[in-house]
């Protein structure tokens, strides 16, 4: 399984993660922050399955633009998966004709923009050779992380989240776990803000991965751009040999 973090920036050298999304083997996306900026319309049309973690703008902000980019009249459209609360936010707060056209109102039998799927936590979704299992995270709004599994490997992604009791048992029970993409949003000195906004600091990141075997790659993601350097310094000081920082140019192979 090949994973890319879609981290758009006008300056291509920028290491900052302004908005959030990942692409799995070119056809499954999780979140849409960078999805509408993927190189070509053809590449965007290859993405047939889009899973959302939650309703915050750095995760769903690219969705209307992505749907606009790939639109073609006819029944062809991507499958869109989200939890009930995220769907409510999309339908009431985003696709409401004010922020973006209400695509359900425009849609007809021959004109479909997306196919709606409502996710339940812990109920796996099979997609070809992949299985995606949503797990509830600890965030300001109902938020899902995902266990992504193939026959060869499993990967866990958990943004946006603060530490929560079940994380360790969920993560250590995943068979063949090769990597974890985990929230590291704020530096330790902003612990107060991490607590109020339900995100991680490097200190909390360390607690969350304490029982994870050292052969599992740990990829710190969702670093707030304004604090990028200090978060990296604090993450490096953890001396975790399996730690990596989210990188836009890397293809993560599992
Ligand atoms: Zn969020
Ligand atoms: Zn976020």
mmCIF file of C-alpha atoms and ligand atoms in Angstrom:
data_model
loop_
_atom_site.group_PDB
_atom_site.id
_atom_site.type_symbol
_atom_site.label_atom_id
_atom_site.label_comp_id
_atom_site.label_asym_id
_atom_site.label_seq_id
_atom_site.Cartn_x
_atom_site.Cartn_y
_atom_site.Cartn_z
ATOM 1 C CA UNK A 1 0.000 0.000 0.000
ATOM 2 C CA UNK A 2 1.346 3.398 -1.024
ATOM 3 C CA UNK A 3 0.230 6.458 0.916
ATOM 4 C CA UNK A 4 0.842 10.105 0.110
ATOM 5 C CA UNK A 5 -0.013 13.039 2.326
ATOM 6 C CA UNK A 6 -1.633 15.698 0.171
ATOM 7 C CA UNK A 7 -0.206 18.900 1.634
ATOM 8 C CA UNK A 8 -0.906 21.759 -0.763
ATOM 9 C CA UNK A 9 1.317 24.835 -0.854
ATOM 10 C CA UNK A 10 1.847 27.438 -3.532
ATOM 11 C CA UNK A 11 5.549 27.394 -2.743
ATOM 12 C CA UNK A 12 6.349 23.795 -3.603
ATOM 13 C CA UNK A 13 9.280 23.695 -1.198
ATOM 14 C CA UNK A 14 7.060 24.320 1.818
ATOM 15 C CA UNK A 15 7.103 21.512 4.405
ATOM 16 C CA UNK A 16 4.021 22.905 6.150
ATOM 17 C CA UNK A 17 0.709 21.086 6.404
ATOM 18 C CA UNK A 18 -1.808 23.874 5.849
ATOM 19 C CA UNK A 19 -4.693 21.511 5.162
ATOM 20 C CA UNK A 20 -5.064 17.828 5.735
ATOM 21 C CA UNK A 21 -5.657 14.760 3.563
ATOM 22 C CA UNK A 22 -4.090 11.467 2.503
ATOM 23 C CA UNK A 23 -4.227 9.425 -0.681
ATOM 24 C CA UNK A 24 -4.020 5.639 -0.656
ATOM 25 C CA UNK A 25 -2.874 3.936 -3.870
ATOM 26 C CA UNK A 26 -4.305 6.767 -5.979
ATOM 27 C CA UNK A 27 -7.957 5.809 -5.496
ATOM 28 C CA UNK A 28 -8.916 6.148 -1.832
ATOM 29 C CA UNK A 29 -8.657 9.480 -0.014
ATOM 30 C CA UNK A 30 -9.050 10.296 3.643
ATOM 31 C CA UNK A 31 -10.087 13.934 4.123
ATOM 32 C CA UNK A 32 -9.992 16.495 1.362
ATOM 33 C CA UNK A 33 -7.728 19.362 2.420
ATOM 34 C CA UNK A 34 -5.306 18.800 -0.454
ATOM 35 C CA UNK A 35 -7.426 16.639 -2.726
ATOM 36 C CA UNK A 36 -8.610 19.342 -5.179
ATOM 37 C CA UNK A 37 -5.001 20.419 -5.726
ATOM 38 C CA UNK A 38 -3.794 17.000 -6.850
ATOM 39 C CA UNK A 39 -1.911 17.478 -10.154
ATOM 40 C CA UNK A 40 -4.533 16.736 -12.791
ATOM 41 C CA UNK A 41 -8.255 16.227 -13.212
ATOM 42 C CA UNK A 42 -7.495 12.682 -14.386
ATOM 43 C CA UNK A 43 -5.667 11.977 -11.109
ATOM 44 C CA UNK A 44 -8.560 13.441 -9.144
ATOM 45 C CA UNK A 45 -11.089 11.359 -11.076
ATOM 46 C CA UNK A 46 -9.163 8.231 -10.096
ATOM 47 C CA UNK A 47 -10.158 8.893 -6.486
ATOM 48 C CA UNK A 48 -13.360 6.899 -6.284
ATOM 49 C CA UNK A 49 -13.678 6.651 -2.499
ATOM 50 C CA UNK A 50 -13.398 9.600 -0.112
ATOM 51 C CA UNK A 51 -13.560 9.066 3.653
ATOM 52 C CA UNK A 52 -13.945 12.017 6.013
ATOM 53 C CA UNK A 53 -12.725 12.164 9.589
ATOM 54 C CA UNK A 54 -14.827 15.101 10.775
ATOM 55 C CA UNK A 55 -16.377 18.390 9.754
ATOM 56 C CA UNK A 56 -13.570 20.880 10.451
ATOM 57 C CA UNK A 57 -12.616 23.060 7.507
ATOM 58 C CA UNK A 58 -8.974 21.908 7.176
ATOM 59 C CA UNK A 59 -10.429 18.438 6.429
ATOM 60 C CA UNK A 60 -13.618 19.090 4.430
ATOM 61 C CA UNK A 61 -12.729 22.464 2.869
ATOM 62 C CA UNK A 62 -11.439 20.826 -0.307
ATOM 63 C CA UNK A 63 -14.541 18.689 -0.823
ATOM 64 C CA UNK A 64 -16.722 21.151 -2.798
ATOM 65 C CA UNK A 65 -13.762 22.111 -4.988
ATOM 66 C CA UNK A 66 -12.860 18.453 -5.574
ATOM 67 C CA UNK A 67 -16.452 17.575 -6.540
ATOM 68 C CA UNK A 68 -16.505 20.611 -8.836
ATOM 69 C CA UNK A 69 -13.198 19.630 -10.460
ATOM 70 C CA UNK A 70 -14.202 16.072 -11.283
ATOM 71 C CA UNK A 71 -17.838 16.688 -12.169
ATOM 72 C CA UNK A 72 -19.101 15.252 -15.422
ATOM 73 C CA UNK A 73 -22.792 14.856 -16.306
ATOM 74 C CA UNK A 74 -23.969 11.293 -15.754
ATOM 75 C CA UNK A 75 -24.139 8.696 -13.042
ATOM 76 C CA UNK A 76 -20.363 8.527 -12.484
ATOM 77 C CA UNK A 77 -19.335 10.051 -9.170
ATOM 78 C CA UNK A 78 -17.221 9.272 -6.119
ATOM 79 C CA UNK A 79 -18.402 7.430 -3.018
ATOM 80 C CA UNK A 80 -18.327 9.664 0.036
ATOM 81 C CA UNK A 81 -18.135 8.174 3.526
ATOM 82 C CA UNK A 82 -18.584 9.998 6.845
ATOM 83 C CA UNK A 83 -20.139 9.563 10.264
ATOM 84 C CA UNK A 84 -23.649 10.819 10.966
ATOM 85 C CA UNK A 85 -22.520 14.035 12.681
ATOM 86 C CA UNK A 86 -20.174 14.924 9.836
ATOM 87 C CA UNK A 87 -22.960 14.366 7.308
ATOM 88 C CA UNK A 88 -25.224 16.670 9.273
ATOM 89 C CA UNK A 89 -22.574 19.386 9.202
ATOM 90 C CA UNK A 90 -21.922 18.908 5.476
ATOM 91 C CA UNK A 91 -25.594 19.077 4.575
ATOM 92 C CA UNK A 92 -26.580 21.911 6.924
ATOM 93 C CA UNK A 93 -23.459 24.033 7.039
ATOM 94 C CA UNK A 94 -21.553 23.470 3.798
ATOM 95 C CA UNK A 95 -23.855 22.352 0.969
ATOM 96 C CA UNK A 96 -26.543 24.869 1.905
ATOM 97 C CA UNK A 97 -26.516 27.181 -1.149
ATOM 98 C CA UNK A 98 -24.722 29.869 0.873
ATOM 99 C CA UNK A 99 -21.271 28.360 1.379
ATOM 100 C CA UNK A 100 -21.673 26.054 -1.646
ATOM 101 C CA UNK A 101 -24.660 24.931 -3.751
ATOM 102 C CA UNK A 102 -26.907 22.289 -2.228
ATOM 103 C CA UNK A 103 -25.825 19.437 -4.488
ATOM 104 C CA UNK A 104 -28.709 17.226 -3.365
ATOM 105 C CA UNK A 105 -31.186 19.824 -4.571
ATOM 106 C CA UNK A 106 -29.450 20.095 -7.936
ATOM 107 C CA UNK A 107 -29.002 16.330 -8.373
ATOM 108 C CA UNK A 108 -31.329 14.283 -10.603
ATOM 109 C CA UNK A 109 -31.335 10.610 -11.604
ATOM 110 C CA UNK A 110 -28.846 11.425 -14.375
ATOM 111 C CA UNK A 111 -26.866 14.031 -12.498
ATOM 112 C CA UNK A 112 -25.149 12.699 -9.404
ATOM 113 C CA UNK A 113 -22.367 14.451 -7.505
ATOM 114 C CA UNK A 114 -21.520 11.838 -4.875
ATOM 115 C CA UNK A 115 -22.923 8.686 -3.341
ATOM 116 C CA UNK A 116 -23.572 8.999 0.374
ATOM 117 C CA UNK A 117 -22.417 6.355 2.855
ATOM 118 C CA UNK A 118 -22.938 6.720 6.608
ATOM 119 C CA UNK A 119 -20.204 5.167 8.712
ATOM 120 C CA UNK A 120 -20.571 3.510 12.084
ATOM 121 C CA UNK A 121 -17.574 3.296 14.388
ATOM 122 C CA UNK A 122 -15.907 -0.141 14.367
ATOM 123 C CA UNK A 123 -17.935 -1.359 11.338
ATOM 124 C CA UNK A 124 -15.403 -2.136 8.579
ATOM 125 C CA UNK A 125 -15.949 -0.986 4.997
ATOM 126 C CA UNK A 126 -14.538 -3.353 2.360
ATOM 127 C CA UNK A 127 -13.249 -1.703 -0.823
ATOM 128 C CA UNK A 128 -11.676 -4.207 -3.208
ATOM 129 C CA UNK A 129 -8.583 -5.568 -1.480
ATOM 130 C CA UNK A 130 -8.789 -2.933 1.251
ATOM 131 C CA UNK A 131 -10.705 -2.761 4.477
ATOM 132 C CA UNK A 132 -11.198 0.558 6.253
ATOM 133 C CA UNK A 133 -12.439 0.466 9.817
ATOM 134 C CA UNK A 134 -13.500 3.752 11.429
ATOM 135 C CA UNK A 135 -12.551 4.256 15.067
ATOM 136 C CA UNK A 136 -13.836 7.104 17.251
ATOM 137 C CA UNK A 137 -11.196 9.663 18.216
ATOM 138 C CA UNK A 138 -11.191 12.272 20.985
ATOM 139 C CA UNK A 139 -11.872 15.679 19.410
ATOM 140 C CA UNK A 140 -14.173 18.697 19.669
ATOM 141 C CA UNK A 141 -16.729 17.163 17.288
ATOM 142 C CA UNK A 142 -17.434 13.479 16.575
ATOM 143 C CA UNK A 143 -14.324 12.375 14.681
ATOM 144 C CA UNK A 144 -13.252 9.093 13.103
ATOM 145 C CA UNK A 145 -9.749 7.746 12.628
ATOM 146 C CA UNK A 146 -9.231 4.817 10.274
ATOM 147 C CA UNK A 147 -7.533 1.443 10.309
ATOM 148 C CA UNK A 148 -6.573 0.740 6.697
ATOM 149 C CA UNK A 149 -5.879 -2.928 6.004
ATOM 150 C CA UNK A 150 -4.737 -5.034 3.065
ATOM 151 C CA UNK A 151 -3.471 -8.616 3.064
ATOM 152 C CA UNK A 152 0.079 -7.288 3.320
ATOM 153 C CA UNK A 153 -0.184 -4.611 5.980
ATOM 154 C CA UNK A 154 -2.247 -2.381 8.256
ATOM 155 C CA UNK A 155 -1.935 1.328 8.883
ATOM 156 C CA UNK A 156 -3.680 3.459 11.498
ATOM 157 C CA UNK A 157 -4.438 7.133 10.973
ATOM 158 C CA UNK A 158 -5.562 9.234 13.912
ATOM 159 C CA UNK A 159 -6.003 12.970 13.354
ATOM 160 C CA UNK A 160 -7.478 15.121 14.905
ATOM 161 C CA UNK A 161 -7.282 13.712 18.395
ATOM 162 C CA UNK A 162 -6.205 14.102 21.978
ATOM 163 C CA UNK A 163 -5.213 11.022 23.993
ATOM 164 C CA UNK A 164 -8.039 8.663 24.920
ATOM 165 C CA UNK A 165 -8.246 5.494 26.959
ATOM 166 C CA UNK A 166 -9.070 3.012 24.183
ATOM 167 C CA UNK A 167 -6.298 4.085 21.809
ATOM 168 C CA UNK A 168 -3.651 1.725 23.138
ATOM 169 C CA UNK A 169 -5.854 -1.372 23.071
ATOM 170 C CA UNK A 170 -7.152 -0.539 19.590
ATOM 171 C CA UNK A 171 -3.665 0.102 18.186
ATOM 172 C CA UNK A 172 -1.960 -2.899 19.761
ATOM 173 C CA UNK A 173 -4.734 -5.246 18.572
ATOM 174 C CA UNK A 174 -4.324 -4.337 14.883
ATOM 175 C CA UNK A 175 -2.758 -7.302 13.062
ATOM 176 C CA UNK A 176 0.316 -6.605 10.952
ATOM 177 C CA UNK A 177 0.413 -2.919 11.946
ATOM 178 C CA UNK A 178 3.165 -1.153 9.991
ATOM 179 C CA UNK A 179 2.516 2.530 10.584
ATOM 180 C CA UNK A 180 0.569 5.124 12.544
ATOM 181 C CA UNK A 181 -0.157 8.651 11.340
ATOM 182 C CA UNK A 182 -0.806 10.520 14.586
ATOM 183 C CA UNK A 183 -1.796 14.051 15.561
ATOM 184 C CA UNK A 184 0.973 16.319 16.873
ATOM 185 C CA UNK A 185 -0.670 19.724 16.576
ATOM 186 C CA UNK A 186 0.798 22.007 19.232
ATOM 187 C CA UNK A 187 4.115 22.439 21.073
ATOM 188 C CA UNK A 188 4.241 21.385 24.720
ATOM 189 C CA UNK A 189 4.042 24.972 25.978
ATOM 190 C CA UNK A 190 0.611 25.201 24.326
ATOM 191 C CA UNK A 191 -0.740 22.216 26.213
ATOM 192 C CA UNK A 192 -3.624 24.425 27.377
ATOM 193 C CA UNK A 193 -4.714 25.000 23.787
ATOM 194 C CA UNK A 194 -4.224 21.359 22.857
ATOM 195 C CA UNK A 195 -6.528 20.428 25.742
ATOM 196 C CA UNK A 196 -9.163 22.980 24.798
ATOM 197 C CA UNK A 197 -9.125 22.070 21.121
ATOM 198 C CA UNK A 198 -8.625 18.308 21.687
ATOM 199 C CA UNK A 199 -5.317 17.894 19.911
ATOM 200 C CA UNK A 200 -1.939 16.413 20.829
ATOM 201 C CA UNK A 201 1.352 17.931 21.937
ATOM 202 C CA UNK A 202 4.608 15.959 21.550
ATOM 203 C CA UNK A 203 4.251 15.015 25.223
ATOM 204 C CA UNK A 204 0.814 13.557 24.623
ATOM 205 C CA UNK A 205 2.005 11.938 21.394
ATOM 206 C CA UNK A 206 4.684 10.146 23.417
ATOM 207 C CA UNK A 207 2.120 8.849 25.915
ATOM 208 C CA UNK A 208 -0.138 7.594 23.144
ATOM 209 C CA UNK A 209 2.614 5.545 21.464
ATOM 210 C CA UNK A 210 4.333 4.286 24.618
ATOM 211 C CA UNK A 211 3.173 0.691 24.103
ATOM 212 C CA UNK A 212 3.540 0.602 20.322
ATOM 213 C CA UNK A 213 6.317 -1.762 19.143
ATOM 214 C CA UNK A 214 9.394 0.039 17.802
ATOM 215 C CA UNK A 215 9.101 -1.565 14.359
ATOM 216 C CA UNK A 216 5.889 0.379 13.711
ATOM 217 C CA UNK A 217 6.572 3.623 11.841
ATOM 218 C CA UNK A 218 5.194 6.647 13.700
ATOM 219 C CA UNK A 219 4.426 9.574 11.421
ATOM 220 C CA UNK A 220 3.632 12.796 13.286
ATOM 221 C CA UNK A 221 1.039 14.755 11.324
ATOM 222 C CA UNK A 222 -1.222 17.800 11.582
ATOM 223 C CA UNK A 223 1.597 20.008 12.931
ATOM 224 C CA UNK A 224 0.190 23.526 13.177
ATOM 225 C CA UNK A 225 2.162 25.527 10.591
ATOM 226 C CA UNK A 226 2.912 28.462 12.917
ATOM 227 C CA UNK A 227 4.640 26.140 15.425
ATOM 228 C CA UNK A 228 6.160 23.682 12.949
ATOM 229 C CA UNK A 229 9.794 24.121 14.028
ATOM 230 C CA UNK A 230 9.237 23.948 17.784
ATOM 231 C CA UNK A 231 6.945 20.920 17.480
ATOM 232 C CA UNK A 232 9.618 19.117 15.421
ATOM 233 C CA UNK A 233 12.295 19.985 17.986
ATOM 234 C CA UNK A 234 10.167 18.561 20.790
ATOM 235 C CA UNK A 235 9.273 15.458 18.782
ATOM 236 C CA UNK A 236 12.943 14.797 17.997
ATOM 237 C CA UNK A 237 13.788 15.185 21.676
ATOM 238 C CA UNK A 238 11.549 12.176 22.378
ATOM 239 C CA UNK A 239 14.315 10.022 20.829
ATOM 240 C CA UNK A 240 11.910 7.606 19.243
ATOM 241 C CA UNK A 241 13.886 5.705 16.576
ATOM 242 C CA UNK A 242 10.736 4.971 14.580
ATOM 243 C CA UNK A 243 9.481 8.586 14.498
ATOM 244 C CA UNK A 244 9.028 10.522 11.244
ATOM 245 C CA UNK A 245 7.534 13.927 10.511
ATOM 246 C CA UNK A 246 4.730 14.208 7.934
ATOM 247 C CA UNK A 247 6.310 15.029 4.584
ATOM 248 C CA UNK A 248 4.590 16.140 1.412
ATOM 249 C CA UNK A 249 7.144 14.647 -0.989
ATOM 250 C CA UNK A 250 7.311 11.177 0.476
ATOM 251 C CA UNK A 251 5.495 8.087 -0.725
ATOM 252 C CA UNK A 252 4.903 5.977 2.385
ATOM 253 C CA UNK A 253 5.053 2.301 1.471
ATOM 254 C CA UNK A 254 3.593 -0.304 3.808
HETATM 255 ZN ZN1 LIG B 1 -10.476 19.199 13.882
HETATM 256 ZN ZN1 LIG B 2 -7.633 19.478 11.749
#
